[in-house]
CSV table of C-alpha atoms in Angstrom, one decimal:
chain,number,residue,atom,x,y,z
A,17,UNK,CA,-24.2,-39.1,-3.2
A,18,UNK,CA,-24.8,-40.4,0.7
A,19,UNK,CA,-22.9,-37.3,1.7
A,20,UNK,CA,-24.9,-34.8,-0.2
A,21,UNK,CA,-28.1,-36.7,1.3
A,22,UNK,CA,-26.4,-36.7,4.9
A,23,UNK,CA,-25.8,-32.8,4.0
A,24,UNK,CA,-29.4,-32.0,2.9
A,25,UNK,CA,-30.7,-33.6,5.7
A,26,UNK,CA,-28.8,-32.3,8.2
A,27,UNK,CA,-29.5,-28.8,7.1
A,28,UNK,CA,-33.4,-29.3,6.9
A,29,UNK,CA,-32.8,-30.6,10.9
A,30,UNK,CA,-30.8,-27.2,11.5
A,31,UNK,CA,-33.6,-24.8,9.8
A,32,UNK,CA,-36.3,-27.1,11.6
A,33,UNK,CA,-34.4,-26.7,14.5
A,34,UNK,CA,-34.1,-22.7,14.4
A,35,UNK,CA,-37.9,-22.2,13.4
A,36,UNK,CA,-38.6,-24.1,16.5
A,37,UNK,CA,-36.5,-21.8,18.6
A,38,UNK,CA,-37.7,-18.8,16.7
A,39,UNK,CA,-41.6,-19.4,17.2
A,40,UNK,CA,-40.8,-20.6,21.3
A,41,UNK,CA,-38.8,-16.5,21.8
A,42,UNK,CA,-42.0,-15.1,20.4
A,43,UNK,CA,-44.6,-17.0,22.2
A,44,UNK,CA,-46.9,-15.1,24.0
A,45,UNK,CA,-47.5,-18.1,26.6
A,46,UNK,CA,-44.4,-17.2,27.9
A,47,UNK,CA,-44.3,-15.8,31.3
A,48,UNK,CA,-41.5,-15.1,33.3
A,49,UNK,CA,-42.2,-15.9,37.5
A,50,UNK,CA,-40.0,-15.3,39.9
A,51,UNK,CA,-40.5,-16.5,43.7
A,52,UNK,CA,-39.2,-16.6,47.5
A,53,UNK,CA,-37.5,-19.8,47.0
A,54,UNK,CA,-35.4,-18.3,43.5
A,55,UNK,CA,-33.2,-16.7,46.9
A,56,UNK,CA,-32.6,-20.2,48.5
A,57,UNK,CA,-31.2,-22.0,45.5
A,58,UNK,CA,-28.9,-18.5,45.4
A,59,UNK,CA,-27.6,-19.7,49.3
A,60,UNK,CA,-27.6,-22.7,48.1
A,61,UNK,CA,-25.1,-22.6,44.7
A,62,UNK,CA,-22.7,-20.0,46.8
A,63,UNK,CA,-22.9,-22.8,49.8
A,64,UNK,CA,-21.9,-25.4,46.8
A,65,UNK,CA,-19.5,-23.0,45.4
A,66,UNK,CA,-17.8,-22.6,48.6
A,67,UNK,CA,-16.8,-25.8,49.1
A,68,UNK,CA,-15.6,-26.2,45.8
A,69,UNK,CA,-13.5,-23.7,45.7
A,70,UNK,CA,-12.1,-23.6,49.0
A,71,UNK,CA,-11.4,-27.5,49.9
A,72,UNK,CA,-9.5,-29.4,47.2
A,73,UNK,CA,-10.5,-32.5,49.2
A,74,UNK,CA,-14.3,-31.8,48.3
A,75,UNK,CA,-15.5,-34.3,45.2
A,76,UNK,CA,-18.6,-33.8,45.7
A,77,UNK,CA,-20.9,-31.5,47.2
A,78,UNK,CA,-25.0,-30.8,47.5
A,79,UNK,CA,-26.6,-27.8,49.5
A,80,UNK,CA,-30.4,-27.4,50.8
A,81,UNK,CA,-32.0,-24.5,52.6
A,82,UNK,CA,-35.3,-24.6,55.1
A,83,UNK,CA,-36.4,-21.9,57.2
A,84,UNK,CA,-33.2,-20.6,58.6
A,85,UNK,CA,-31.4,-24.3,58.0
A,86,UNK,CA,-28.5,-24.7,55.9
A,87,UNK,CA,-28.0,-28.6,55.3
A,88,UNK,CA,-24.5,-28.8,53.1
A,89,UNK,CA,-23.4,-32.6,52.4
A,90,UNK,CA,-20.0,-33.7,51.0
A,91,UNK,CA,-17.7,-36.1,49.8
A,92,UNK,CA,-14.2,-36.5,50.7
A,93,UNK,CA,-12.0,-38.1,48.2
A,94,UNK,CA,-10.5,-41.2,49.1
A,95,UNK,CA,-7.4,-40.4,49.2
A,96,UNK,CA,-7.9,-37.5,52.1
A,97,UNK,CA,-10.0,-40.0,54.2
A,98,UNK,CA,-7.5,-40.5,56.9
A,99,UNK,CA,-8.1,-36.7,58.1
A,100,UNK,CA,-11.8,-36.7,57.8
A,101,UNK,CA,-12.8,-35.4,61.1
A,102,UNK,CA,-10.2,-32.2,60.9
A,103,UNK,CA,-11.4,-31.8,57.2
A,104,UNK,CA,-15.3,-31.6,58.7
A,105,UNK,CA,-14.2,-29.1,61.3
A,106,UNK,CA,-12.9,-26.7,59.1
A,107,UNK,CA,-15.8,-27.0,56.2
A,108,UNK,CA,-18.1,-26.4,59.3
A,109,UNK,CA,-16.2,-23.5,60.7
A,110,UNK,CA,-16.2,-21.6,57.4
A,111,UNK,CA,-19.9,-22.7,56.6
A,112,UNK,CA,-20.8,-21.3,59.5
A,113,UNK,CA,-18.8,-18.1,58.7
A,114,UNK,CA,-19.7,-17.1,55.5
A,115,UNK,CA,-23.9,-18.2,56.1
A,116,UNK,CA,-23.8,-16.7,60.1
A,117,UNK,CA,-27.8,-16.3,59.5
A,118,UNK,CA,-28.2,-20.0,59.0
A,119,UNK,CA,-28.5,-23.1,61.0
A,120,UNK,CA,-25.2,-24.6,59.4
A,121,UNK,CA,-25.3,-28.4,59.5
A,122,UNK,CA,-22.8,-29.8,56.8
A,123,UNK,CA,-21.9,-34.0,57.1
A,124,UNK,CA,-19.1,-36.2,55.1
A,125,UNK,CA,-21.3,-38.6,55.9
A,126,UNK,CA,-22.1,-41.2,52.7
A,127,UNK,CA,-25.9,-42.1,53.5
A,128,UNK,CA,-26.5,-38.1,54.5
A,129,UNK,CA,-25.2,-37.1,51.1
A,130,UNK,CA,-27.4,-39.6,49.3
A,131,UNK,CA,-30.5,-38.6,50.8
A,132,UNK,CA,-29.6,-34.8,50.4
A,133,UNK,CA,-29.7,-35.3,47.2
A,134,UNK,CA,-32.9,-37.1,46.8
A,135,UNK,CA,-33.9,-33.6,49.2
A,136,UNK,CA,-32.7,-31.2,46.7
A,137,UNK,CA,-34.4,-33.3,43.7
A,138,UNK,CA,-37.5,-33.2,45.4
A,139,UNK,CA,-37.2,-29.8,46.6
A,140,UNK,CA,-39.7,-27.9,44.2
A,141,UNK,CA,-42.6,-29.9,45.3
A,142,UNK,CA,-42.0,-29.5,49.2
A,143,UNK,CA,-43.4,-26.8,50.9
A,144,UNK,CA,-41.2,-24.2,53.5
A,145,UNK,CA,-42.0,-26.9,56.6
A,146,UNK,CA,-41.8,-30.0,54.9
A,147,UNK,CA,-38.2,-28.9,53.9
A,148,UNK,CA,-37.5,-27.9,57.6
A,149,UNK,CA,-39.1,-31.1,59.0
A,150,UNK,CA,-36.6,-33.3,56.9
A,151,UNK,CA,-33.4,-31.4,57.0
A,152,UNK,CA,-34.2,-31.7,61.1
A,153,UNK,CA,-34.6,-35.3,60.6
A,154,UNK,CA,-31.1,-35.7,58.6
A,155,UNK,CA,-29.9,-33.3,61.6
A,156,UNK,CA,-30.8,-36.0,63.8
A,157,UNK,CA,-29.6,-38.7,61.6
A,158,UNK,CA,-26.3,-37.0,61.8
A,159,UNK,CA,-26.0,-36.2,65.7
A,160,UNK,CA,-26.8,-40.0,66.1
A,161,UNK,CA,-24.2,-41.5,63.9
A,162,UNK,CA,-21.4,-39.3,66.0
């Protein structure tokens, strides 16, 4: 008896579920943008997927783009600590390789990963120059702590 109930009322949820998604594909509200800033989150996901893909010792990695500013943050595994400044050469040198038309700054830094994220949360409600202004500022942030 509960399992027929369970059953009857998980297949009310489905059908609610797909005349939800039904009425939403054939919305005429629905309008479909596109704008300059779509491009940046493309530099962006290939500046992430980089660094996946090409340093194992990568375990986790956030990217931001600003008028001509590329600011890629990191985390090195624990483990792979002990070579932390060879590792950030080489990220750097290939960053700047494979994204030659951007102001590459990329950090291993802890606090400049934290607050690249907050960046890349809060990137939709920044405009072109706010952006710039604060990836310069974690720039500077950087060039202090080395």
């Amino acid at each position: 008896m509960i399992k027929r109930i369970a059953g009857l009322i998980l297949a009310s949820l489905l059908a609610a579920g797909c005349q939800q998604e039904a009425r939403g594909m054939d919305s005429p509200n629905i309008v479909h943008t596109s704008s300059s800033h779509e491009r940046d989150q493309q530099v962006e996901t290939a500046a992430e997927k980089k660094m996946k893909n090409s340093f194992s010792q990568i375990k986790d990695v956030v990217a931001v783009e600003g008028k001509g500013h590329l600011l890629v943050a990191y985390q090195i595994s624990h483990f792979d600590r002990f070579r932390s400044k060879q590792i950030e050469g080489k990220i750097q040198k290939a960053l700047e390789k494979k994204f030659s038309s951007y102001e590459v700054i990329s950090s291993g830094d802890l606090k400049i990963f934290w607050e690249t994220q907050k960046l890349a949360k809060n990137e939709k409600n920044l405009s072109e120059k706010e952006m710039k202004e604060k990836i310069l500022s974690l720039k500077k942030l950087k060039d202090e702590q080395a």
